[in-house]
Short mmCIF file of N, CA and C in Angstrom, two decimals:
data_model
loop_
_atom_site.label_atom_id
_atom_site.label_comp_id
_atom_site.label_asym_id
_atom_site.label_seq_id
_atom_site.Cartn_x
_atom_site.Cartn_y
_atom_site.Cartn_z
N MET I 8 -8.24 7.82 7.75
CA MET I 8 -6.88 7.32 7.73
C MET I 8 -6.54 6.88 6.31
N LYS I 9 -5.25 6.96 5.99
CA LYS I 9 -4.79 6.58 4.66
C LYS I 9 -3.47 5.83 4.77
N ILE I 10 -3.21 4.99 3.77
CA ILE I 10 -1.95 4.27 3.75
C ILE I 10 -1.47 4.17 2.31
N TYR I 11 -0.18 4.48 2.10
CA TYR I 11 0.43 4.15 0.82
C TYR I 11 0.57 2.63 0.78
N PHE I 12 -0.03 2.06 -0.26
CA PHE I 12 -0.34 0.64 -0.28
C PHE I 12 0.35 -0.07 -1.44
N SER I 13 0.82 -1.26 -1.20
CA SER I 13 1.28 -2.16 -2.25
C SER I 13 0.74 -3.55 -1.95
N PRO I 14 0.04 -4.18 -2.88
CA PRO I 14 -0.54 -5.49 -2.59
C PRO I 14 0.49 -6.60 -2.46
N ALA I 15 1.74 -6.33 -2.83
CA ALA I 15 2.79 -7.35 -2.72
C ALA I 15 3.66 -7.17 -1.48
N SER I 16 3.53 -6.06 -0.79
CA SER I 16 4.41 -5.77 0.35
C SER I 16 4.00 -6.55 1.60
N PRO I 17 4.90 -7.35 2.15
CA PRO I 17 4.56 -8.07 3.39
C PRO I 17 4.44 -7.13 4.58
N TYR I 18 5.10 -5.98 4.51
CA TYR I 18 4.99 -5.01 5.61
C TYR I 18 3.64 -4.31 5.59
N VAL I 19 3.16 -3.97 4.40
CA VAL I 19 1.80 -3.45 4.28
C VAL I 19 0.80 -4.50 4.75
N ARG I 20 1.05 -5.75 4.35
CA ARG I 20 0.14 -6.81 4.77
C ARG I 20 0.05 -6.90 6.29
N LYS I 21 1.18 -6.81 6.95
CA LYS I 21 1.18 -6.88 8.41
C LYS I 21 0.26 -5.81 9.00
N VAL I 22 0.39 -4.58 8.50
CA VAL I 22 -0.44 -3.49 8.98
C VAL I 22 -1.92 -3.78 8.73
N MET I 23 -2.22 -4.26 7.53
CA MET I 23 -3.62 -4.48 7.19
C MET I 23 -4.22 -5.68 7.92
N VAL I 24 -3.41 -6.69 8.23
CA VAL I 24 -3.92 -7.79 9.05
C VAL I 24 -4.33 -7.26 10.43
N VAL I 25 -3.47 -6.46 11.03
CA VAL I 25 -3.80 -5.87 12.33
C VAL I 25 -5.05 -5.02 12.21
N ALA I 26 -5.14 -4.22 11.15
CA ALA I 26 -6.32 -3.36 10.97
C ALA I 26 -7.59 -4.19 10.84
N HIS I 27 -7.54 -5.27 10.07
CA HIS I 27 -8.72 -6.15 9.93
C HIS I 27 -9.09 -6.75 11.28
N GLU I 28 -8.11 -7.24 12.01
CA GLU I 28 -8.40 -7.88 13.29
C GLU I 28 -9.02 -6.91 14.29
N LEU I 29 -8.68 -5.63 14.17
CA LEU I 29 -9.21 -4.63 15.09
C LEU I 29 -10.48 -3.97 14.57
N GLY I 30 -10.96 -4.37 13.40
CA GLY I 30 -12.15 -3.77 12.83
C GLY I 30 -11.94 -2.37 12.27
N LEU I 31 -10.71 -2.06 11.91
CA LEU I 31 -10.38 -0.71 11.42
C LEU I 31 -10.11 -0.65 9.92
N ALA I 32 -10.04 -1.79 9.26
CA ALA I 32 -9.59 -1.81 7.86
C ALA I 32 -10.46 -0.95 6.95
N ASP I 33 -11.76 -0.94 7.18
CA ASP I 33 -12.65 -0.19 6.30
C ASP I 33 -12.50 1.32 6.47
N ARG I 34 -11.81 1.73 7.51
CA ARG I 34 -11.59 3.17 7.74
C ARG I 34 -10.31 3.66 7.10
N ILE I 35 -9.54 2.77 6.46
CA ILE I 35 -8.24 3.13 5.91
C ILE I 35 -8.33 3.19 4.39
N GLU I 36 -8.08 4.37 3.84
CA GLU I 36 -8.05 4.53 2.39
C GLU I 36 -6.70 4.05 1.86
N ARG I 37 -6.72 3.24 0.82
CA ARG I 37 -5.50 2.70 0.24
C ARG I 37 -5.04 3.59 -0.91
N LEU I 38 -3.88 4.19 -0.76
CA LEU I 38 -3.32 5.07 -1.78
C LEU I 38 -2.37 4.27 -2.66
N PRO I 39 -2.48 4.39 -3.97
CA PRO I 39 -1.56 3.65 -4.84
C PRO I 39 -0.13 4.14 -4.67
N SER I 40 0.81 3.26 -4.90
CA SER I 40 2.21 3.63 -4.75
C SER I 40 3.06 2.89 -5.77
N ALA I 41 4.25 3.43 -5.98
CA ALA I 41 5.23 2.79 -6.86
C ALA I 41 6.58 2.77 -6.14
N ALA I 42 6.55 2.39 -4.88
CA ALA I 42 7.77 2.38 -4.08
C ALA I 42 8.68 1.24 -4.53
N GLY I 43 9.97 1.50 -4.55
CA GLY I 43 10.95 0.48 -4.89
C GLY I 43 12.30 0.86 -4.34
N PRO I 44 13.21 -0.09 -4.25
CA PRO I 44 14.52 0.19 -3.68
C PRO I 44 15.43 1.01 -4.59
N VAL I 45 15.11 1.06 -5.88
CA VAL I 45 15.94 1.81 -6.83
C VAL I 45 15.22 3.06 -7.28
N GLN I 46 14.04 2.90 -7.86
CA GLN I 46 13.19 4.03 -8.24
C GLN I 46 12.20 4.28 -7.12
N ARG I 47 12.47 5.31 -6.32
CA ARG I 47 11.61 5.57 -5.17
C ARG I 47 10.45 6.48 -5.57
N ASP I 48 9.32 6.29 -4.93
CA ASP I 48 8.10 7.01 -5.25
C ASP I 48 8.20 8.44 -4.71
N ALA I 49 8.17 9.41 -5.63
CA ALA I 49 8.30 10.82 -5.24
C ALA I 49 7.15 11.27 -4.36
N ALA I 50 5.95 10.75 -4.60
CA ALA I 50 4.80 11.15 -3.79
C ALA I 50 4.97 10.71 -2.34
N ILE I 51 5.48 9.51 -2.14
CA ILE I 51 5.71 9.04 -0.77
C ILE I 51 6.83 9.84 -0.11
N ARG I 52 7.87 10.15 -0.84
CA ARG I 52 9.04 10.85 -0.28
C ARG I 52 8.66 12.22 0.26
N GLN I 53 7.59 12.82 -0.24
CA GLN I 53 7.13 14.10 0.30
C GLN I 53 6.73 13.98 1.77
N HIS I 54 6.34 12.78 2.16
CA HIS I 54 5.86 12.55 3.53
C HIS I 54 6.79 11.66 4.35
N ASN I 55 7.51 10.79 3.68
CA ASN I 55 8.43 9.86 4.33
C ASN I 55 9.73 9.89 3.53
N PRO I 56 10.80 10.45 4.10
CA PRO I 56 12.04 10.59 3.33
C PRO I 56 12.62 9.25 2.87
N LEU I 57 12.20 8.14 3.48
CA LEU I 57 12.67 6.83 3.05
C LEU I 57 11.96 6.36 1.79
N GLY I 58 10.83 6.97 1.48
CA GLY I 58 10.09 6.63 0.27
C GLY I 58 9.56 5.21 0.26
N GLN I 59 9.20 4.70 1.41
CA GLN I 59 8.82 3.29 1.53
C GLN I 59 7.36 3.12 1.91
N VAL I 60 6.83 1.95 1.58
CA VAL I 60 5.54 1.53 2.12
C VAL I 60 5.81 0.53 3.24
N PRO I 61 4.93 0.56 4.26
CA PRO I 61 3.78 1.42 4.41
C PRO I 61 4.14 2.79 4.98
N THR I 62 3.52 3.82 4.44
CA THR I 62 3.52 5.16 5.03
C THR I 62 2.06 5.47 5.31
N PHE I 63 1.78 5.92 6.52
CA PHE I 63 0.41 5.97 7.04
C PHE I 63 0.07 7.37 7.51
N PHE I 64 -1.17 7.78 7.27
CA PHE I 64 -1.67 9.07 7.71
C PHE I 64 -2.81 8.86 8.69
N THR I 65 -2.70 9.44 9.87
CA THR I 65 -3.79 9.37 10.83
C THR I 65 -4.88 10.36 10.40
N ASP I 66 -6.00 10.31 11.07
CA ASP I 66 -7.10 11.22 10.71
C ASP I 66 -6.74 12.68 10.90
N ASP I 67 -5.80 12.97 11.80
CA ASP I 67 -5.40 14.37 11.99
C ASP I 67 -4.22 14.76 11.11
N GLY I 68 -3.80 13.87 10.21
CA GLY I 68 -2.74 14.18 9.26
C GLY I 68 -1.34 13.81 9.71
N THR I 69 -1.20 13.25 10.90
CA THR I 69 0.11 12.82 11.35
C THR I 69 0.60 11.67 10.45
N VAL I 70 1.87 11.72 10.08
CA VAL I 70 2.45 10.70 9.23
C VAL I 70 3.23 9.71 10.09
N LEU I 71 2.96 8.41 9.89
CA LEU I 71 3.63 7.36 10.66
C LEU I 71 4.33 6.38 9.72
N TYR I 72 5.47 5.91 10.13
CA TYR I 72 6.18 4.82 9.47
C TYR I 72 7.18 4.31 10.48
N ASP I 73 7.60 3.04 10.49
CA ASP I 73 7.34 1.98 9.54
C ASP I 73 6.21 1.09 10.06
N SER I 74 6.16 -0.16 9.61
CA SER I 74 5.03 -1.03 9.94
C SER I 74 4.89 -1.26 11.44
N ARG I 75 5.99 -1.36 12.17
CA ARG I 75 5.89 -1.59 13.61
C ARG I 75 5.20 -0.43 14.31
N VAL I 76 5.56 0.78 13.91
CA VAL I 76 4.96 1.97 14.51
C VAL I 76 3.48 2.05 14.15
N ILE I 77 3.15 1.80 12.89
CA ILE I 77 1.76 1.87 12.45
C ILE I 77 0.92 0.83 13.17
N CYS I 78 1.44 -0.38 13.31
CA CYS I 78 0.69 -1.42 14.02
C CYS I 78 0.44 -1.03 15.47
N GLU I 79 1.42 -0.43 16.11
CA GLU I 79 1.21 -0.02 17.50
C GLU I 79 0.18 1.10 17.59
N TYR I 80 0.21 2.01 16.62
CA TYR I 80 -0.81 3.08 16.59
C TYR I 80 -2.20 2.46 16.45
N LEU I 81 -2.37 1.54 15.51
CA LEU I 81 -3.68 0.92 15.31
C LEU I 81 -4.11 0.15 16.54
N ASP I 82 -3.18 -0.53 17.18
CA ASP I 82 -3.50 -1.28 18.39
C ASP I 82 -4.01 -0.35 19.48
N ASP I 83 -3.39 0.81 19.61
CA ASP I 83 -3.83 1.79 20.60
C ASP I 83 -5.20 2.34 20.22
N LEU I 84 -5.35 2.69 18.94
CA LEU I 84 -6.62 3.26 18.48
C LEU I 84 -7.76 2.27 18.66
N GLY I 85 -7.50 1.00 18.37
CA GLY I 85 -8.55 -0.02 18.45
C GLY I 85 -8.65 -0.71 19.79
N ALA I 86 -7.93 -0.20 20.80
CA ALA I 86 -7.94 -0.79 22.15
C ALA I 86 -7.64 -2.29 22.08
N GLY I 87 -6.62 -2.62 21.28
CA GLY I 87 -6.24 -4.00 21.11
C GLY I 87 -5.22 -4.47 22.12
N SER I 88 -4.73 -5.68 21.92
CA SER I 88 -3.73 -6.26 22.82
C SER I 88 -2.63 -6.96 22.01
N PHE I 89 -2.32 -6.41 20.84
CA PHE I 89 -1.32 -7.03 19.97
C PHE I 89 0.09 -6.95 20.54
N PHE I 90 0.33 -5.98 21.39
CA PHE I 90 1.68 -5.79 21.93
C PHE I 90 1.80 -6.30 23.36
N GLY I 91 0.75 -6.19 24.13
CA GLY I 91 0.77 -6.68 25.50
C GLY I 91 1.57 -5.78 26.42
N SER I 92 1.83 -6.29 27.60
CA SER I 92 2.60 -5.53 28.60
C SER I 92 3.51 -6.49 29.36
N GLY I 93 4.47 -5.92 30.04
CA GLY I 93 5.38 -6.73 30.84
C GLY I 93 6.12 -7.75 30.02
N ALA I 94 6.26 -8.96 30.55
CA ALA I 94 7.01 -10.01 29.87
C ALA I 94 6.37 -10.41 28.55
N THR I 95 5.04 -10.34 28.49
CA THR I 95 4.34 -10.67 27.24
C THR I 95 4.72 -9.71 26.13
N ARG I 96 4.84 -8.43 26.46
CA ARG I 96 5.23 -7.44 25.45
C ARG I 96 6.61 -7.76 24.88
N TRP I 97 7.56 -8.10 25.74
CA TRP I 97 8.92 -8.38 25.25
C TRP I 97 8.94 -9.65 24.40
N ARG I 98 8.14 -10.64 24.78
CA ARG I 98 8.04 -11.84 23.94
C ARG I 98 7.47 -11.49 22.58
N ASN I 99 6.37 -10.73 22.57
CA ASN I 99 5.71 -10.39 21.32
C ASN I 99 6.63 -9.56 20.41
N LEU I 100 7.34 -8.61 21.00
CA LEU I 100 8.24 -7.77 20.21
C LEU I 100 9.42 -8.58 19.66
N THR I 101 9.93 -9.50 20.47
CA THR I 101 11.03 -10.34 20.00
C THR I 101 10.58 -11.25 18.86
N ASP I 102 9.40 -11.82 19.00
CA ASP I 102 8.87 -12.66 17.91
C ASP I 102 8.61 -11.83 16.66
N ALA I 103 8.15 -10.59 16.83
CA ALA I 103 7.96 -9.70 15.69
C ALA I 103 9.30 -9.38 15.02
N ALA I 104 10.33 -9.21 15.83
CA ALA I 104 11.67 -8.95 15.26
C ALA I 104 12.16 -10.15 14.46
N LEU I 105 11.83 -11.36 14.93
CA LEU I 105 12.19 -12.55 14.16
C LEU I 105 11.49 -12.54 12.80
N GLY I 106 10.20 -12.25 12.81
CA GLY I 106 9.45 -12.18 11.57
C GLY I 106 9.94 -11.08 10.65
N ASP I 107 10.23 -9.91 11.21
CA ASP I 107 10.75 -8.80 10.40
C ASP I 107 12.13 -9.14 9.84
N GLY I 108 12.95 -9.83 10.62
CA GLY I 108 14.26 -10.22 10.14
C GLY I 108 14.17 -11.22 9.00
N LEU I 109 13.24 -12.16 9.12
CA LEU I 109 12.99 -13.10 8.04
C LEU I 109 12.59 -12.34 6.77
N LEU I 110 11.66 -11.40 6.93
CA LEU I 110 11.19 -10.62 5.79
C LEU I 110 12.31 -9.79 5.17
N GLY I 111 13.10 -9.14 6.02
CA GLY I 111 14.19 -8.31 5.51
C GLY I 111 15.19 -9.11 4.70
N ALA I 112 15.55 -10.28 5.20
CA ALA I 112 16.51 -11.12 4.48
C ALA I 112 15.90 -11.63 3.17
N ALA I 113 14.62 -12.02 3.20
CA ALA I 113 13.97 -12.51 1.99
C ALA I 113 13.88 -11.41 0.94
N LEU I 114 13.58 -10.20 1.37
CA LEU I 114 13.50 -9.08 0.42
C LEU I 114 14.86 -8.79 -0.20
N LEU I 115 15.92 -8.83 0.59
CA LEU I 115 17.26 -8.59 0.04
C LEU I 115 17.63 -9.67 -0.97
N ALA I 116 17.28 -10.91 -0.69
CA ALA I 116 17.55 -11.98 -1.64
C ALA I 116 16.72 -11.80 -2.91
N ARG I 117 15.50 -11.37 -2.75
CA ARG I 117 14.63 -11.12 -3.90
C ARG I 117 15.20 -10.00 -4.77
N TYR I 118 15.62 -8.91 -4.16
CA TYR I 118 16.18 -7.79 -4.92
C TYR I 118 17.44 -8.22 -5.67
N GLU I 119 18.26 -9.02 -5.01
CA GLU I 119 19.50 -9.49 -5.64
C GLU I 119 19.19 -10.32 -6.89
N ALA I 120 18.15 -11.15 -6.79
CA ALA I 120 17.83 -12.06 -7.89
C ALA I 120 17.05 -11.39 -9.01
N VAL I 121 16.29 -10.34 -8.68
CA VAL I 121 15.37 -9.77 -9.66
C VAL I 121 15.82 -8.39 -10.16
N LEU I 122 16.37 -7.58 -9.28
CA LEU I 122 16.68 -6.21 -9.65
C LEU I 122 18.13 -6.00 -10.08
N ARG I 123 19.04 -6.71 -9.46
CA ARG I 123 20.44 -6.51 -9.81
C ARG I 123 20.74 -7.14 -11.16
N PRO I 124 21.46 -6.43 -12.03
CA PRO I 124 21.83 -7.02 -13.33
C PRO I 124 22.58 -8.34 -13.12
N GLU I 125 22.26 -9.32 -13.93
CA GLU I 125 22.79 -10.67 -13.72
C GLU I 125 24.31 -10.73 -13.59
N PRO I 126 25.09 -10.00 -14.39
CA PRO I 126 26.55 -10.09 -14.25
C PRO I 126 27.07 -9.58 -12.90
N LEU I 127 26.24 -8.80 -12.19
CA LEU I 127 26.67 -8.21 -10.92
C LEU I 127 26.13 -8.96 -9.70
N ARG I 128 25.36 -9.99 -9.92
CA ARG I 128 24.77 -10.71 -8.79
C ARG I 128 25.84 -11.46 -8.01
N TRP I 129 25.64 -11.50 -6.69
CA TRP I 129 26.62 -12.08 -5.77
C TRP I 129 25.98 -13.29 -5.10
N ALA I 130 26.36 -14.47 -5.51
CA ALA I 130 25.75 -15.70 -5.01
C ALA I 130 25.94 -15.85 -3.51
N ASP I 131 27.11 -15.47 -2.99
CA ASP I 131 27.35 -15.60 -1.55
C ASP I 131 26.41 -14.70 -0.75
N TRP I 132 26.12 -13.54 -1.30
CA TRP I 132 25.18 -12.61 -0.63
C TRP I 132 23.80 -13.26 -0.55
N SER I 133 23.33 -13.77 -1.68
CA SER I 133 22.01 -14.40 -1.70
C SER I 133 21.96 -15.59 -0.75
N ARG I 134 23.01 -16.41 -0.75
CA ARG I 134 23.05 -17.56 0.14
C ARG I 134 23.00 -17.12 1.60
N GLY I 135 23.76 -16.08 1.93
CA GLY I 135 23.76 -15.59 3.31
C GLY I 135 22.40 -15.11 3.76
N GLN I 136 21.69 -14.42 2.88
CA GLN I 136 20.35 -13.94 3.23
C GLN I 136 19.38 -15.10 3.40
N LEU I 137 19.44 -16.06 2.48
CA LEU I 137 18.52 -17.20 2.56
C LEU I 137 18.84 -18.11 3.74
N GLU I 138 20.11 -18.12 4.19
CA GLU I 138 20.43 -18.85 5.42
C GLU I 138 19.75 -18.21 6.62
N LYS I 139 19.66 -16.88 6.63
CA LYS I 139 18.91 -16.21 7.70
C LYS I 139 17.45 -16.64 7.68
N VAL I 140 16.89 -16.70 6.48
CA VAL I 140 15.50 -17.14 6.35
C VAL I 140 15.34 -18.56 6.90
N THR I 141 16.22 -19.45 6.50
CA THR I 141 16.16 -20.85 6.95
C THR I 141 16.28 -20.94 8.47
N ASP I 142 17.23 -20.19 9.03
CA ASP I 142 17.41 -20.23 10.49
C ASP I 142 16.18 -19.68 11.20
N ALA I 143 15.56 -18.63 10.64
CA ALA I 143 14.37 -18.06 11.25
C ALA I 143 13.22 -19.06 11.23
N VAL I 144 13.04 -19.75 10.10
CA VAL I 144 11.94 -20.72 10.01
C VAL I 144 12.23 -21.92 10.92
N ASP I 145 13.49 -22.30 11.05
CA ASP I 145 13.84 -23.34 12.01
C ASP I 145 13.45 -22.93 13.43
N ARG I 146 13.66 -21.67 13.77
CA ARG I 146 13.28 -21.19 15.09
C ARG I 146 11.77 -21.27 15.27
N VAL I 147 11.02 -20.89 14.23
CA VAL I 147 9.56 -20.97 14.32
C VAL I 147 9.12 -22.42 14.57
N GLU I 148 9.78 -23.37 13.93
CA GLU I 148 9.44 -24.78 14.12
C GLU I 148 9.56 -25.18 15.59
N GLY I 149 10.50 -24.60 16.30
CA GLY I 149 10.70 -24.94 17.70
C GLY I 149 9.84 -24.16 18.68
N MET I 150 9.06 -23.21 18.17
CA MET I 150 8.25 -22.36 19.04
C MET I 150 6.88 -22.98 19.28
N THR I 151 6.27 -22.61 20.40
CA THR I 151 4.90 -23.00 20.69
C THR I 151 4.03 -21.75 20.54
N LEU I 152 3.42 -21.60 19.36
CA LEU I 152 2.64 -20.39 19.07
C LEU I 152 1.16 -20.58 19.36
N GLY I 153 0.69 -21.82 19.29
CA GLY I 153 -0.69 -22.11 19.65
C GLY I 153 -1.69 -21.21 18.95
N SER I 154 -2.62 -20.68 19.73
CA SER I 154 -3.68 -19.82 19.18
C SER I 154 -3.39 -18.35 19.41
N ARG I 155 -2.14 -18.01 19.69
CA ARG I 155 -1.79 -16.61 19.94
C ARG I 155 -2.16 -15.73 18.75
N LEU I 156 -2.64 -14.53 19.05
CA LEU I 156 -2.86 -13.49 18.04
C LEU I 156 -2.23 -12.22 18.58
N ASP I 157 -1.05 -11.91 18.12
CA ASP I 157 -0.34 -10.73 18.60
C ASP I 157 0.61 -10.26 17.51
N ILE I 158 1.35 -9.21 17.76
CA ILE I 158 2.22 -8.65 16.72
C ILE I 158 3.31 -9.64 16.32
N GLY I 159 3.70 -10.51 17.22
CA GLY I 159 4.69 -11.53 16.88
C GLY I 159 4.16 -12.55 15.91
N THR I 160 2.99 -13.12 16.20
CA THR I 160 2.44 -14.16 15.33
C THR I 160 2.00 -13.58 13.99
N VAL I 161 1.47 -12.37 13.99
CA VAL I 161 1.08 -11.74 12.72
C VAL I 161 2.31 -11.54 11.83
N THR I 162 3.40 -11.05 12.42
CA THR I 162 4.60 -10.79 11.63
C THR I 162 5.20 -12.09 11.10
N ILE I 163 5.27 -13.10 11.94
CA ILE I 163 5.79 -14.39 11.49
C ILE I 163 4.92 -14.96 10.37
N ALA I 164 3.61 -14.88 10.52
CA ALA I 164 2.71 -15.41 9.50
C ALA I 164 2.87 -14.65 8.18
N CYS I 165 3.02 -13.34 8.25
CA CYS I 165 3.23 -12.57 7.02
C CYS I 165 4.57 -12.94 6.38
N GLY I 166 5.56 -13.26 7.20
CA GLY I 166 6.85 -13.71 6.67
C GLY I 166 6.73 -15.04 5.94
N LEU I 167 6.04 -15.98 6.55
CA LEU I 167 5.87 -17.29 5.91
C LEU I 167 5.02 -17.16 4.65
N GLY I 168 4.02 -16.30 4.69
CA GLY I 168 3.21 -16.06 3.50
C GLY I 168 4.03 -15.45 2.37
N TYR I 169 4.98 -14.59 2.73
CA TYR I 169 5.84 -13.99 1.71
C TYR I 169 6.74 -15.05 1.08
N LEU I 170 7.21 -15.99 1.87
CA LEU I 170 8.01 -17.08 1.31
C LEU I 170 7.18 -17.88 0.30
N ASP I 171 5.93 -18.16 0.62
CA ASP I 171 5.07 -18.86 -0.33
C ASP I 171 4.90 -18.05 -1.61
N PHE I 172 4.79 -16.74 -1.47
CA PHE I 172 4.52 -15.85 -2.59
C PHE I 172 5.73 -15.68 -3.50
N ARG I 173 6.90 -15.45 -2.92
CA ARG I 173 8.08 -15.11 -3.71
C ARG I 173 9.13 -16.23 -3.79
N PHE I 174 9.11 -17.18 -2.86
CA PHE I 174 10.14 -18.22 -2.82
C PHE I 174 9.52 -19.62 -2.68
N PRO I 175 8.58 -19.98 -3.54
CA PRO I 175 7.97 -21.31 -3.38
C PRO I 175 8.99 -22.44 -3.51
N GLU I 176 10.08 -22.17 -4.21
CA GLU I 176 11.09 -23.22 -4.40
C GLU I 176 11.83 -23.55 -3.11
N LEU I 177 11.75 -22.71 -2.12
CA LEU I 177 12.41 -23.00 -0.84
C LEU I 177 11.73 -24.14 -0.09
N ASP I 178 10.43 -24.33 -0.33
CA ASP I 178 9.69 -25.40 0.33
C ASP I 178 9.95 -25.38 1.84
N TRP I 179 9.65 -24.24 2.45
CA TRP I 179 9.99 -24.04 3.86
C TRP I 179 9.27 -25.04 4.79
N ARG I 180 8.19 -25.66 4.33
CA ARG I 180 7.45 -26.60 5.18
C ARG I 180 8.18 -27.93 5.36
N ALA I 181 9.08 -28.26 4.43
CA ALA I 181 9.76 -29.56 4.46
C ALA I 181 10.54 -29.72 5.76
N GLY I 182 10.25 -30.77 6.50
CA GLY I 182 10.93 -31.03 7.75
C GLY I 182 10.49 -30.14 8.90
N ARG I 183 9.44 -29.36 8.70
CA ARG I 183 8.97 -28.45 9.76
C ARG I 183 7.46 -28.61 9.94
N PRO I 184 7.02 -29.76 10.40
CA PRO I 184 5.58 -30.03 10.48
C PRO I 184 4.85 -29.12 11.45
N ARG I 185 5.48 -28.73 12.55
CA ARG I 185 4.80 -27.89 13.53
C ARG I 185 4.56 -26.49 12.97
N ALA I 186 5.59 -25.92 12.34
CA ALA I 186 5.44 -24.60 11.74
C ALA I 186 4.41 -24.63 10.61
N ALA I 187 4.45 -25.69 9.81
CA ALA I 187 3.51 -25.81 8.69
C ALA I 187 2.07 -25.90 9.19
N ALA I 188 1.85 -26.70 10.24
CA ALA I 188 0.49 -26.86 10.77
C ALA I 188 0.00 -25.56 11.40
N TRP I 189 0.89 -24.89 12.15
CA TRP I 189 0.49 -23.62 12.76
C TRP I 189 0.13 -22.60 11.68
N TYR I 190 0.95 -22.50 10.65
CA TYR I 190 0.69 -21.51 9.61
C TYR I 190 -0.59 -21.85 8.84
N ALA I 191 -0.82 -23.11 8.56
CA ALA I 191 -2.04 -23.50 7.85
C ALA I 191 -3.28 -23.03 8.60
N ASP I 192 -3.24 -23.14 9.92
CA ASP I 192 -4.37 -22.69 10.73
C ASP I 192 -4.46 -21.17 10.75
N PHE I 193 -3.33 -20.50 10.97
CA PHE I 193 -3.33 -19.04 11.06
C PHE I 193 -3.74 -18.42 9.73
N ALA I 194 -3.30 -19.01 8.62
CA ALA I 194 -3.58 -18.45 7.30
C ALA I 194 -5.06 -18.50 6.94
N ARG I 195 -5.84 -19.28 7.68
CA ARG I 195 -7.28 -19.33 7.44
C ARG I 195 -8.03 -18.18 8.11
N ARG I 196 -7.35 -17.37 8.88
CA ARG I 196 -8.02 -16.24 9.50
C ARG I 196 -8.54 -15.32 8.39
N PRO I 197 -9.74 -14.75 8.53
CA PRO I 197 -10.25 -13.84 7.50
C PRO I 197 -9.30 -12.67 7.21
N SER I 198 -8.59 -12.20 8.22
CA SER I 198 -7.67 -11.08 8.01
C SER I 198 -6.52 -11.47 7.10
N MET I 199 -6.06 -12.71 7.21
CA MET I 199 -4.98 -13.18 6.35
C MET I 199 -5.49 -13.42 4.92
N MET I 200 -6.67 -13.99 4.80
CA MET I 200 -7.22 -14.25 3.48
C MET I 200 -7.52 -12.94 2.74
N ALA I 201 -7.97 -11.93 3.49
CA ALA I 201 -8.29 -10.64 2.86
C ALA I 201 -7.07 -9.88 2.40
N THR I 202 -5.90 -10.24 2.93
CA THR I 202 -4.68 -9.48 2.62
C THR I 202 -3.66 -10.31 1.85
N ALA I 203 -4.09 -11.40 1.25
CA ALA I 203 -3.16 -12.26 0.51
C ALA I 203 -2.42 -11.44 -0.55
N PRO I 204 -1.09 -11.63 -0.68
CA PRO I 204 -0.31 -10.80 -1.61
C PRO I 204 -0.66 -11.06 -3.06
N ALA I 205 -0.45 -10.03 -3.87
CA ALA I 205 -0.70 -10.13 -5.30
C ALA I 205 0.31 -9.27 -6.04
N GLY I 206 0.55 -9.61 -7.29
CA GLY I 206 1.41 -8.76 -8.10
C GLY I 206 2.71 -9.43 -8.47
#
């Protein structure tokens, strides 16, 4: 198996956390990439017209994207229970959507602040995206996540880790002791430590 990899991508991290938890990480070759929202990686585009990471190759050459699809493939391959069934599946998928939404909004705010030329930056846009982030973290504070290990908790944890990585000034832990305590515990998992973002 192979994956177009970026050490800073929270979506790649989500896939690799699942792979580590299922004992599959050592079977996945990490392919270098230069994916970006403006200059897209031509090598990735040959396989994924979106030109995004993660783009994943199964052992038989099937190409999979995006992170949700890849995680479900790995869960099936590793006989895992990250998605669950019945009501548990819908809870896990909804929590994963919350985490993905947090990540999507944070990435848009990051692109606005870093990639867009300063005279063209739109403060209201950035504020709107960061309000989504704040509302998502507020929701996490009200959730009872306990010791769950599923696609929902992995995605939320990767989202909070991305905030630490790219938005330390947000201080998302302030006023959210339950979310902070849950994340501190989850972040100690070997899979999370092995996939800490860089770059």
